[in-house]
Amino acid sequence: MSEVLGSIWWMIVALGVLVTLHEFGHYWVARRCGVKVLRFSVGFGKPLWSRRDRHGTEFAVAAIPLGGYVKMLDEAEGEVPAAQLDQAFNRKSVWLRIAVVAAGPLANILLCVILLWAMFVIGKQDYSATLGSVSGIAADAGFQRGDRIVRVGDRTIDTWTDASIVLTKAAIDGDDLPVEVETASGSSATRTLPLSRLPAGFDQENAIGLSGLVWQHWVTPAVIGKVTPGAVADGVLKPGDTVTAVDGHTVHGFDDIARQVDALGKRGGAAMIEVDRAGERLAFELTPRWTRHPEADKGHYWALGLAPPDKRQMPAYDARLHFGPLAAVPAALHETGKLTSDSLGMIRRMLTGDASLKNVSGPITIAQVANVSAQRGPDWFLWFLAAMSLSLAIINLLPIPVLDGGHLLYYLIELVKGSPLSERHMVAGQYVGLAALAGLMGLAFYNDILRLMTRLVT
């Protein structure tokens, strides 16, 4: 399956599961509160399939799979027969209306816990938070290749996913963090990562890289994929050779080659390039050449004419989070709490202007992440679904009219003042909510397209 088709398919699967459970929450509670449900639709637009049950509810799957809705009997939607007035949503007490509206987001939160429980029972494969390369402010702070991050501040770190989230938030806040590591020799050390030294306006999506930390599993193996014709290494080194050392310095990844060659070129003179060729250890004396960078705006650089393989296989996972069925329950609840805290924290940072609005993602990015997660295995796809389910709950609880949170805000105002808001105020709120939602969606699409264009040109 191609990347595009895979992305579309897995996004439809994800939205189908999340939206169906969200709307089922509204439907289930509405029925138990005595509200007549007219339609339960997954998707918008013309129904592709529908059926009606014995209670008169139409269940439908519509053509546009980007949401769904539950339509209830309501005098605000049209005339209601006198015999059915007791089943109208608007005739129910404010507490029952709150229960019906809140049921959708609560269903998504419950689904998040269930999905994380299933993920932990299966066992989530991941990478350890081990450093493969260190430079910049991280090197100045004493971090070294092979350090495994085990705690950041008061948060225990199990995987690189945990570490990435915590460090990115701290970078946005400009915090200097105490980081406990287990060194390559097995000893324990605590170092302070001075994230306050990151430059103003830094790329928040690359905060960890800018701090000088590169995770071990990100390091591209030092295998030669291509030798540039006419370059220094042409006719000497071959595709498939693994570079093991440059001028006596051990090479751990392809990035090391570039750094060592650059340092060698600045010093001047030749050096021994050691390689492993099909198990045979070889050494060649080469002198870097001052070469024009293929991207004109990057000028010149010292080079041998080596390039990594076009595609590389990700290394095997070296961390696993696995619990038995009972132990997975508190683990899932704890993980849901962490995800909730991280999500709310990012929303707060965007509202205060600390976090860039580039962090807002739309359907294109969601589809791509869905596809990548599905390709990595059921454990990663369950984690993706859980995170998306929680995000759907949080977004719907925002106090924006047209969303569930907006309706809950209306009902809370009704509780305080003792009577419903006037129709004029509610209509005005709906327009404000639609404008806010349209702006948010426009921003998400803009960010998606910008990421896509950046990916295409690079």
CSV table of C-alpha atoms in Angstrom, one decimal:
chain,number,residue,atom,x,y,z
A,1,MET,CA,0.0,0.0,0.0
A,2,SER,CA,1.4,3.4,-1.0
A,3,GLU,CA,2.1,6.0,1.6
A,4,VAL,CA,-0.7,8.2,0.4
A,5,LEU,CA,-3.3,5.4,0.3
A,6,GLY,CA,-2.1,4.1,3.6
A,7,SER,CA,-2.4,7.5,5.2
A,8,ILE,CA,-5.9,7.9,4.0
A,9,TRP,CA,-7.0,4.4,5.0
A,10,TRP,CA,-5.6,4.6,8.5
A,11,MET,CA,-7.0,8.0,9.1
A,12,ILE,CA,-10.4,6.8,8.1
A,13,VAL,CA,-10.0,3.8,10.5
A,14,ALA,CA,-8.9,6.0,13.3
A,15,LEU,CA,-11.6,8.6,12.9
A,16,GLY,CA,-14.2,5.9,12.4
A,17,VAL,CA,-13.3,4.3,15.8
A,18,LEU,CA,-12.9,7.6,17.7
A,19,VAL,CA,-16.0,9.3,16.3
A,20,THR,CA,-18.2,6.3,16.7
A,21,LEU,CA,-17.3,5.9,20.4
A,22,HIS,CA,-17.7,9.7,21.0
A,23,GLU,CA,-21.2,9.7,19.5
A,24,PHE,CA,-22.1,6.5,21.1
A,25,GLY,CA,-21.4,8.2,24.5
A,26,HIS,CA,-24.0,10.9,23.6
A,27,TYR,CA,-26.4,8.3,22.3
A,28,TRP,CA,-26.2,5.9,25.2
A,29,VAL,CA,-26.7,8.5,27.9
A,30,ALA,CA,-29.4,10.3,25.9
A,31,ARG,CA,-31.4,7.1,25.7
A,32,ARG,CA,-31.1,6.4,29.4
A,33,CYS,CA,-32.2,10.0,30.2
A,34,GLY,CA,-35.4,9.4,28.2
A,35,VAL,CA,-34.3,11.5,25.1
A,36,LYS,CA,-35.5,10.3,21.7
A,37,VAL,CA,-32.6,9.9,19.3
A,38,LEU,CA,-33.5,10.6,15.7
A,39,ARG,CA,-30.2,9.8,14.0
A,40,PHE,CA,-26.8,8.4,14.8
A,41,SER,CA,-24.5,9.3,12.0
A,42,VAL,CA,-20.8,8.5,11.5
A,43,GLY,CA,-19.6,11.0,8.9
A,44,PHE,CA,-21.4,13.9,7.3
A,45,GLY,CA,-23.3,14.3,4.0
A,46,LYS,CA,-25.3,11.8,2.1
A,47,PRO,CA,-25.7,8.5,3.8
A,48,LEU,CA,-23.9,5.5,2.1
A,49,TRP,CA,-25.7,3.1,4.4
A,50,SER,CA,-28.5,3.4,6.9
A,51,ARG,CA,-31.0,1.4,8.9
A,52,ARG,CA,-33.7,2.2,11.5
A,53,ASP,CA,-34.1,0.3,14.8
A,54,ARG,CA,-37.3,-0.4,16.6
A,55,HIS,CA,-37.0,2.8,18.6
A,56,GLY,CA,-37.1,4.9,15.5
A,57,THR,CA,-33.4,5.8,15.5
A,58,GLU,CA,-31.7,5.9,12.1
A,59,PHE,CA,-28.1,4.7,12.1
A,60,ALA,CA,-26.1,5.9,9.1
A,61,VAL,CA,-22.6,5.9,7.7
A,62,ALA,CA,-22.2,9.1,5.6
A,63,ALA,CA,-19.8,9.9,2.7
A,64,ILE,CA,-17.5,12.4,4.5
A,65,PRO,CA,-15.6,10.5,7.2
A,66,LEU,CA,-14.5,13.6,9.1
A,67,GLY,CA,-16.8,13.5,12.1
A,68,GLY,CA,-20.3,12.5,13.1
A,69,TYR,CA,-23.3,13.5,15.1
A,70,VAL,CA,-26.3,12.4,17.1
A,71,LYS,CA,-29.5,14.2,16.3
A,72,MET,CA,-32.0,14.3,19.2
A,73,LEU,CA,-35.6,15.3,19.4
A,74,ASP,CA,-35.5,19.0,20.2
A,75,GLU,CA,-38.0,21.9,19.9
A,76,ALA,CA,-35.1,24.1,18.8
A,77,GLU,CA,-34.7,21.8,15.7
A,78,GLY,CA,-38.3,21.8,14.7
A,79,GLU,CA,-41.9,21.1,15.8
A,80,VAL,CA,-42.3,18.2,18.3
A,81,PRO,CA,-45.6,16.3,18.5
A,82,ALA,CA,-47.3,16.8,21.9
A,83,ALA,CA,-47.2,13.1,22.6
A,84,GLN,CA,-43.4,13.2,22.4
A,85,LEU,CA,-42.6,16.4,24.3
A,86,ASP,CA,-41.4,14.4,27.3
A,87,GLN,CA,-38.7,12.9,25.1
A,88,ALA,CA,-37.4,16.2,23.8
A,89,PHE,CA,-33.9,17.1,24.8
A,90,ASN,CA,-34.7,20.7,25.6
A,91,ARG,CA,-37.5,19.6,28.0
A,92,LYS,CA,-35.0,17.7,30.2
A,93,SER,CA,-33.5,19.2,33.3
A,94,VAL,CA,-30.2,21.0,33.0
A,95,TRP,CA,-28.4,18.3,34.8
A,96,LEU,CA,-29.6,15.6,32.4
A,97,ARG,CA,-28.6,17.8,29.4
A,98,ILE,CA,-25.1,18.3,31.0
A,99,ALA,CA,-24.9,14.5,31.3
A,100,VAL,CA,-25.8,13.9,27.7
A,101,VAL,CA,-23.4,16.5,26.3
A,102,ALA,CA,-20.5,15.5,28.6
A,103,ALA,CA,-20.9,11.8,27.7
A,104,GLY,CA,-19.2,12.1,24.4
A,105,PRO,CA,-15.8,13.5,25.7
A,106,LEU,CA,-16.0,11.1,28.7
A,107,ALA,CA,-16.4,8.2,26.3
A,108,ASN,CA,-13.2,9.3,24.5
A,109,ILE,CA,-11.3,9.5,27.9
A,110,LEU,CA,-12.6,6.0,28.8
A,111,LEU,CA,-11.5,4.7,25.4
A,112,CYS,CA,-8.1,6.3,25.9
A,113,VAL,CA,-7.7,4.3,29.1
A,114,ILE,CA,-8.9,1.0,27.5
A,115,LEU,CA,-6.6,1.5,24.5
A,116,LEU,CA,-3.5,2.2,26.7
A,117,TRP,CA,-4.5,-0.9,28.8
A,118,ALA,CA,-4.5,-3.0,25.7
A,119,MET,CA,-1.2,-1.5,24.6
A,120,PHE,CA,0.5,-2.3,27.9
A,121,VAL,CA,-0.9,-5.9,27.9
A,122,ILE,CA,0.5,-6.4,24.4
A,123,GLY,CA,3.7,-4.6,25.3
A,124,LYS,CA,4.8,-1.4,23.7
A,125,GLN,CA,8.1,-1.6,21.8
A,126,ASP,CA,10.1,1.6,22.0
A,127,TYR,CA,13.6,3.0,22.1
A,128,SER,CA,15.6,3.8,25.3
A,129,ALA,CA,16.5,7.4,25.9
A,130,THR,CA,20.1,6.7,25.1
A,131,LEU,CA,22.2,9.4,23.5
A,132,GLY,CA,24.0,8.6,20.2
A,133,SER,CA,25.7,12.0,19.7
A,134,VAL,CA,26.2,15.1,21.8
A,135,SER,CA,27.3,18.6,20.9
A,136,GLY,CA,26.6,22.3,21.6
A,137,ILE,CA,25.1,23.2,25.0
A,138,ALA,CA,24.5,19.6,25.9
A,139,ALA,CA,28.2,18.8,25.4
A,140,ASP,CA,29.1,21.9,27.4
A,141,ALA,CA,26.9,20.6,30.3
A,142,GLY,CA,28.8,17.3,30.3
A,143,PHE,CA,26.5,15.0,28.5
A,144,GLN,CA,28.2,12.2,26.6
A,145,ARG,CA,27.5,9.6,24.0
A,146,GLY,CA,26.0,6.5,25.6
A,147,ASP,CA,24.3,8.4,28.5
A,148,ARG,CA,20.8,7.0,29.1
A,149,ILE,CA,18.4,9.5,30.5
A,150,VAL,CA,16.5,8.0,33.5
A,151,ARG,CA,14.9,11.0,35.1
A,152,VAL,CA,14.2,14.6,34.1
A,153,GLY,CA,13.3,16.8,37.0
A,154,ASP,CA,10.7,14.8,39.0
A,155,ARG,CA,9.6,12.7,36.1
A,156,THR,CA,10.9,9.1,35.6
A,157,ILE,CA,11.9,8.4,32.0
A,158,ASP,CA,11.2,5.0,30.5
A,159,THR,CA,11.7,5.7,26.8
A,160,TRP,CA,12.9,8.3,24.3
A,161,THR,CA,9.2,9.2,23.7
A,162,ASP,CA,8.9,10.3,27.4
A,163,ALA,CA,12.2,12.2,27.3
A,164,SER,CA,11.3,14.0,24.0
A,165,ILE,CA,8.0,15.3,25.4
A,166,VAL,CA,9.5,16.5,28.7
A,167,LEU,CA,12.6,18.1,27.1
A,168,THR,CA,10.5,19.9,24.4
A,169,LYS,CA,8.2,21.4,27.0
A,170,ALA,CA,11.2,22.5,29.1
A,171,ALA,CA,12.8,24.1,26.0
A,172,ILE,CA,9.6,26.0,25.3
A,173,ASP,CA,9.6,27.2,28.9
A,174,GLY,CA,13.3,28.1,28.8
A,175,ASP,CA,14.0,25.9,31.9
A,176,ASP,CA,17.4,24.6,33.0
A,177,LEU,CA,16.7,21.0,33.9
A,178,PRO,CA,18.4,18.6,36.2
A,179,VAL,CA,18.8,15.4,34.2
A,180,GLU,CA,19.8,12.1,35.8
A,181,VAL,CA,21.6,9.7,33.5
A,182,GLU,CA,23.1,6.3,33.5
A,183,THR,CA,26.5,6.5,31.8
A,184,ALA,CA,27.9,4.0,29.3
A,185,SER,CA,30.0,2.6,32.1
A,186,GLY,CA,26.9,2.0,34.2
A,187,SER,CA,27.4,4.7,36.8
A,188,SER,CA,24.8,7.3,37.8
A,189,ALA,CA,25.3,11.1,37.2
A,190,THR,CA,23.1,14.2,37.4
A,191,ARG,CA,23.7,17.0,34.9
A,192,THR,CA,21.9,20.3,34.3
A,193,LEU,CA,20.8,20.9,30.7
A,194,PRO,CA,20.8,24.7,30.2
A,195,LEU,CA,17.8,25.0,27.8
A,196,SER,CA,17.6,28.7,28.7
A,197,ARG,CA,20.6,29.1,26.4
A,198,LEU,CA,18.6,28.2,23.3
A,199,PRO,CA,18.4,31.2,20.9
A,200,ALA,CA,15.2,33.3,20.9
A,201,GLY,CA,12.7,32.2,18.3
A,202,PHE,CA,14.3,28.7,17.9
A,203,ASP,CA,12.5,26.0,16.0
A,204,GLN,CA,10.4,24.4,18.7
A,205,GLU,CA,9.9,21.2,16.6
A,206,ASN,CA,13.6,20.7,16.7
A,207,ALA,CA,14.3,21.8,20.3
A,208,ILE,CA,16.1,18.6,21.3
A,209,GLY,CA,18.4,18.7,18.2
A,210,LEU,CA,19.2,22.3,18.8
A,211,SER,CA,20.2,21.6,22.4
A,212,GLY,CA,22.9,19.2,21.0
A,213,LEU,CA,21.2,15.9,21.8
A,214,VAL,CA,20.8,13.1,19.2
A,215,TRP,CA,19.1,9.9,20.3
A,216,GLN,CA,21.1,6.7,19.6
A,217,HIS,CA,18.4,5.2,17.3
A,218,TRP,CA,18.5,8.4,15.2
A,219,VAL,CA,22.2,7.9,14.3
A,220,THR,CA,22.6,6.8,10.7
A,221,PRO,CA,25.0,3.9,10.5
A,222,ALA,CA,28.3,4.8,8.9
A,223,VAL,CA,27.6,2.7,5.8
A,224,ILE,CA,28.5,4.3,2.4
A,225,GLY,CA,25.5,4.4,0.1
A,226,LYS,CA,27.0,6.3,-2.7
A,227,VAL,CA,30.4,7.8,-3.8
A,228,THR,CA,30.2,11.0,-5.8
A,229,PRO,CA,31.8,10.6,-9.3
A,230,GLY,CA,35.1,12.5,-9.5
A,231,ALA,CA,35.3,13.1,-5.7
A,232,VAL,CA,38.3,12.3,-3.5
A,233,ALA,CA,36.9,8.9,-2.5
A,234,ASP,CA,35.8,7.9,-6.1
A,235,GLY,CA,37.6,4.7,-7.1
A,236,VAL,CA,38.9,4.1,-3.5
A,237,LEU,CA,35.9,3.6,-1.3
A,238,LYS,CA,32.8,1.7,-2.4
A,239,PRO,CA,29.1,1.6,-1.6
A,240,GLY,CA,28.5,-0.8,1.2
A,241,ASP,CA,31.8,0.0,3.0
A,242,THR,CA,31.3,0.7,6.7
A,243,VAL,CA,33.6,3.6,7.8
A,244,THR,CA,35.1,2.6,11.2
A,245,ALA,CA,37.6,5.5,11.8
A,246,VAL,CA,38.8,8.8,10.4
A,247,ASP,CA,42.3,9.9,11.3
A,248,GLY,CA,42.3,7.5,14.3
A,249,HIS,CA,39.0,8.8,15.7
A,250,THR,CA,36.3,6.1,16.0
A,251,VAL,CA,33.2,6.6,13.9
A,252,HIS,CA,29.8,5.7,15.4
A,253,GLY,CA,27.5,7.0,12.8
A,254,PHE,CA,27.5,8.8,9.4
A,255,ASP,CA,27.3,12.2,11.1
A,256,ASP,CA,30.7,11.5,12.7
A,257,ILE,CA,32.3,11.1,9.3
A,258,ALA,CA,31.2,14.7,8.3
A,259,ARG,CA,32.5,16.2,11.5
A,260,GLN,CA,35.8,14.4,11.4
A,261,VAL,CA,36.3,15.2,7.7
A,262,ASP,CA,35.5,18.9,8.3
A,263,ALA,CA,38.0,19.0,11.2
A,264,LEU,CA,40.6,17.2,9.0
A,265,GLY,CA,40.1,19.6,6.2
A,266,LYS,CA,40.5,22.6,8.4
A,267,ARG,CA,43.8,21.2,9.8
A,268,GLY,CA,45.0,20.3,6.3
A,269,GLY,CA,46.8,17.2,5.1
A,270,ALA,CA,45.8,13.6,4.5
A,271,ALA,CA,44.5,11.0,6.9
A,272,MET,CA,43.8,7.3,7.1
A,273,ILE,CA,40.1,6.4,6.4
A,274,GLU,CA,39.5,2.9,7.9
A,275,VAL,CA,36.6,0.8,6.6
A,276,ASP,CA,35.1,-2.6,7.0
A,277,ARG,CA,34.5,-4.2,3.5
A,278,ALA,CA,32.6,-7.5,3.7
A,279,GLY,CA,34.5,-8.3,6.9
A,280,GLU,CA,37.9,-7.2,5.7
A,281,ARG,CA,39.6,-4.3,7.5
A,282,LEU,CA,41.1,-1.8,5.1
A,283,ALA,CA,42.7,1.7,5.4
A,284,PHE,CA,43.1,4.3,2.7
A,285,GLU,CA,44.9,7.7,2.8
A,286,LEU,CA,42.7,10.5,1.6
A,287,THR,CA,42.8,14.3,1.7
A,288,PRO,CA,39.4,16.1,1.9
A,289,ARG,CA,38.6,18.6,-0.9
A,290,TRP,CA,36.9,22.0,-0.5
A,291,THR,CA,33.7,21.3,-2.3
A,292,ARG,CA,30.6,23.3,-3.3
A,293,HIS,CA,27.5,22.1,-1.4
A,294,PRO,CA,24.7,20.6,-3.6
A,295,GLU,CA,22.4,23.2,-2.0
A,296,ALA,CA,23.7,26.4,-3.4
A,297,ASP,CA,22.8,28.5,-0.3
A,298,LYS,CA,25.0,26.4,1.9
A,299,GLY,CA,28.3,27.4,0.2
A,300,HIS,CA,31.3,25.1,0.4
A,301,TYR,CA,32.4,22.3,2.8
A,302,TRP,CA,35.2,19.8,3.3
A,303,ALA,CA,34.2,16.5,1.7
A,304,LEU,CA,35.4,13.1,0.5
A,305,GLY,CA,32.3,12.6,-1.6
A,306,LEU,CA,30.4,10.1,0.5
A,307,ALA,CA,26.7,9.8,1.0
A,308,PRO,CA,24.6,7.5,3.2
A,309,PRO,CA,22.1,5.0,1.7
A,310,ASP,CA,18.9,6.6,0.4
A,311,LYS,CA,16.8,4.7,2.9
A,312,ARG,CA,17.9,3.1,6.2
A,313,GLN,CA,16.2,0.5,8.4
A,314,MET,CA,15.4,1.7,11.9
A,315,PRO,CA,17.4,-0.3,14.5
A,316,ALA,CA,15.7,-2.9,16.6
A,317,TYR,CA,13.7,-1.6,19.6
A,318,ASP,CA,15.7,-1.7,22.9
A,319,ALA,CA,13.0,-0.9,25.4
A,320,ARG,CA,9.6,-2.4,26.1
A,321,LEU,CA,6.7,-1.4,28.4
A,322,HIS,CA,4.8,-4.5,29.3
A,323,PHE,CA,2.4,-5.3,32.2
A,324,GLY,CA,0.0,-8.1,33.1
A,325,PRO,CA,-3.8,-7.5,32.7
A,326,LEU,CA,-4.1,-6.3,36.3
A,327,ALA,CA,-0.9,-4.2,36.5
A,328,ALA,CA,-1.8,-2.6,33.2
A,329,VAL,CA,-4.9,-0.9,34.7
A,330,PRO,CA,-3.0,1.6,37.0
A,331,ALA,CA,-0.3,1.9,34.3
A,332,ALA,CA,-3.0,2.9,31.8
A,333,LEU,CA,-4.5,5.4,34.2
A,334,HIS,CA,-1.1,6.9,35.0
A,335,GLU,CA,-0.3,7.2,31.3
A,336,THR,CA,-3.6,8.9,30.6
A,337,GLY,CA,-2.8,11.4,33.4
A,338,LYS,CA,0.6,12.1,31.8
A,339,LEU,CA,-0.9,12.6,28.3
A,340,THR,CA,-3.6,14.8,29.7
A,341,SER,CA,-1.1,17.0,31.6
A,342,ASP,CA,1.1,17.2,28.5
A,343,SER,CA,-1.8,18.1,26.2
A,344,LEU,CA,-3.3,20.8,28.5
A,345,GLY,CA,0.2,22.2,29.1
A,346,MET,CA,0.8,22.6,25.4
A,347,ILE,CA,-2.6,24.3,24.9
A,348,ARG,CA,-1.8,26.7,27.8
A,349,ARG,CA,1.6,27.5,26.2
A,350,MET,CA,0.0,28.2,22.8
A,351,LEU,CA,-2.6,30.5,24.4
A,352,THR,CA,0.0,32.4,26.3
A,353,GLY,CA,2.2,32.7,23.2
A,354,ASP,CA,5.1,30.6,24.6
A,355,ALA,CA,4.5,27.7,22.3
A,356,SER,CA,4.5,28.2,18.5
A,357,LEU,CA,1.2,27.8,16.7
A,358,LYS,CA,3.1,25.6,14.3
A,359,ASN,CA,2.4,22.9,16.8
A,360,VAL,CA,-1.2,22.8,15.7
A,361,SER,CA,-1.7,19.9,13.2
A,362,GLY,CA,-4.5,19.1,10.8
A,363,PRO,CA,-5.8,16.0,8.9
A,364,ILE,CA,-2.8,15.7,6.6
A,365,THR,CA,-0.3,15.3,9.5
A,366,ILE,CA,-2.7,13.2,11.5
A,367,ALA,CA,-3.1,10.8,8.4
A,368,GLN,CA,0.7,10.6,8.0
A,369,VAL,CA,1.2,9.8,11.7
A,370,ALA,CA,-1.6,7.2,11.6
A,371,ASN,CA,0.1,5.5,8.7
A,372,VAL,CA,3.5,5.5,10.4
A,373,SER,CA,2.0,4.2,13.6
A,374,ALA,CA,0.2,1.4,11.9
A,375,GLN,CA,3.3,0.4,10.1
A,376,ARG,CA,5.2,0.2,13.4
A,377,GLY,CA,2.8,-2.3,14.8
A,378,PRO,CA,-0.4,-2.7,16.8
A,379,ASP,CA,1.2,-1.3,20.0
A,380,TRP,CA,2.1,2.0,18.3
A,381,PHE,CA,-1.2,2.3,16.6
A,382,LEU,CA,-3.0,1.7,19.9
A,383,TRP,CA,-0.9,4.5,21.5
A,384,PHE,CA,-1.8,6.8,18.5
A,385,LEU,CA,-5.5,6.0,18.9
A,386,ALA,CA,-5.3,6.6,22.6
A,387,ALA,CA,-3.6,10.0,22.2
A,388,MET,CA,-6.1,11.0,19.5
A,389,SER,CA,-9.0,9.9,21.6
A,390,LEU,CA,-7.8,12.0,24.5
A,391,SER,CA,-7.1,15.0,22.2
A,392,LEU,CA,-10.7,14.7,20.8
A,393,ALA,CA,-12.1,14.8,24.3
A,394,ILE,CA,-10.0,17.8,25.3
A,395,ILE,CA,-10.8,19.8,22.2
A,396,ASN,CA,-14.5,19.0,22.5
A,397,LEU,CA,-14.4,20.2,26.1
A,398,LEU,CA,-13.0,23.6,25.2
A,399,PRO,CA,-15.6,26.4,26.0
A,400,ILE,CA,-16.2,27.2,22.3
A,401,PRO,CA,-19.8,27.3,21.1
A,402,VAL,CA,-20.7,24.6,18.6
A,403,LEU,CA,-18.4,22.2,20.6
A,404,ASP,CA,-19.6,20.1,23.6
A,405,GLY,CA,-17.6,22.5,25.9
A,406,GLY,CA,-19.6,25.4,24.5
A,407,HIS,CA,-22.9,23.7,25.3
A,408,LEU,CA,-21.7,22.9,28.8
A,409,LEU,CA,-20.8,26.5,29.3
A,410,TYR,CA,-24.3,27.5,28.3
A,411,TYR,CA,-25.8,25.0,30.8
A,412,LEU,CA,-23.4,26.2,33.6
A,413,ILE,CA,-24.6,29.8,33.0
A,414,GLU,CA,-28.2,28.5,33.1
A,415,LEU,CA,-27.5,26.9,36.5
A,416,VAL,CA,-26.1,30.2,37.8
A,417,LYS,CA,-28.8,32.5,36.5
A,418,GLY,CA,-31.7,30.1,37.0
A,419,SER,CA,-32.9,30.3,33.3
A,420,PRO,CA,-31.6,29.4,29.9
A,421,LEU,CA,-29.6,32.0,27.8
A,422,SER,CA,-31.7,33.9,25.4
A,423,GLU,CA,-31.9,32.6,21.9
A,424,ARG,CA,-30.2,35.8,20.6
A,425,HIS,CA,-27.2,35.3,22.9
A,426,MET,CA,-26.9,31.6,21.9
A,427,VAL,CA,-27.0,32.4,18.2
A,428,ALA,CA,-24.3,35.0,18.6
A,429,GLY,CA,-22.2,32.5,20.5
A,430,GLN,CA,-22.7,30.0,17.7
A,431,TYR,CA,-21.3,32.5,15.2
A,432,VAL,CA,-18.3,33.2,17.4
A,433,GLY,CA,-17.7,29.5,17.8
A,434,LEU,CA,-17.9,28.8,14.1
A,435,ALA,CA,-15.5,31.6,13.4
A,436,ALA,CA,-13.0,30.3,16.1
A,437,LEU,CA,-13.4,26.8,14.7
A,438,ALA,CA,-12.8,27.9,11.1
A,439,GLY,CA,-9.7,29.9,12.2
A,440,LEU,CA,-8.3,26.9,14.0
A,441,MET,CA,-9.0,24.5,11.1
A,442,GLY,CA,-7.4,27.1,8.7
A,443,LEU,CA,-4.3,27.3,10.9
A,444,ALA,CA,-4.1,23.5,11.0
A,445,PHE,CA,-4.4,23.1,7.2
A,446,TYR,CA,-1.8,25.9,6.7
A,447,ASN,CA,0.7,24.1,9.0
A,448,ASP,CA,0.0,20.8,7.3
A,449,ILE,CA,0.6,22.2,3.8
A,450,LEU,CA,3.8,24.1,5.0
A,451,ARG,CA,5.2,20.8,6.5
A,452,LEU,CA,4.3,19.0,3.3
A,453,MET,CA,6.0,21.6,1.1
A,454,THR,CA,9.1,21.6,3.3
A,455,ARG,CA,9.3,17.9,3.1
A,456,LEU,CA,8.9,18.0,-0.7
A,457,VAL,CA,11.6,20.6,-1.3
A,458,THR,CA,14.1,18.9,1.1
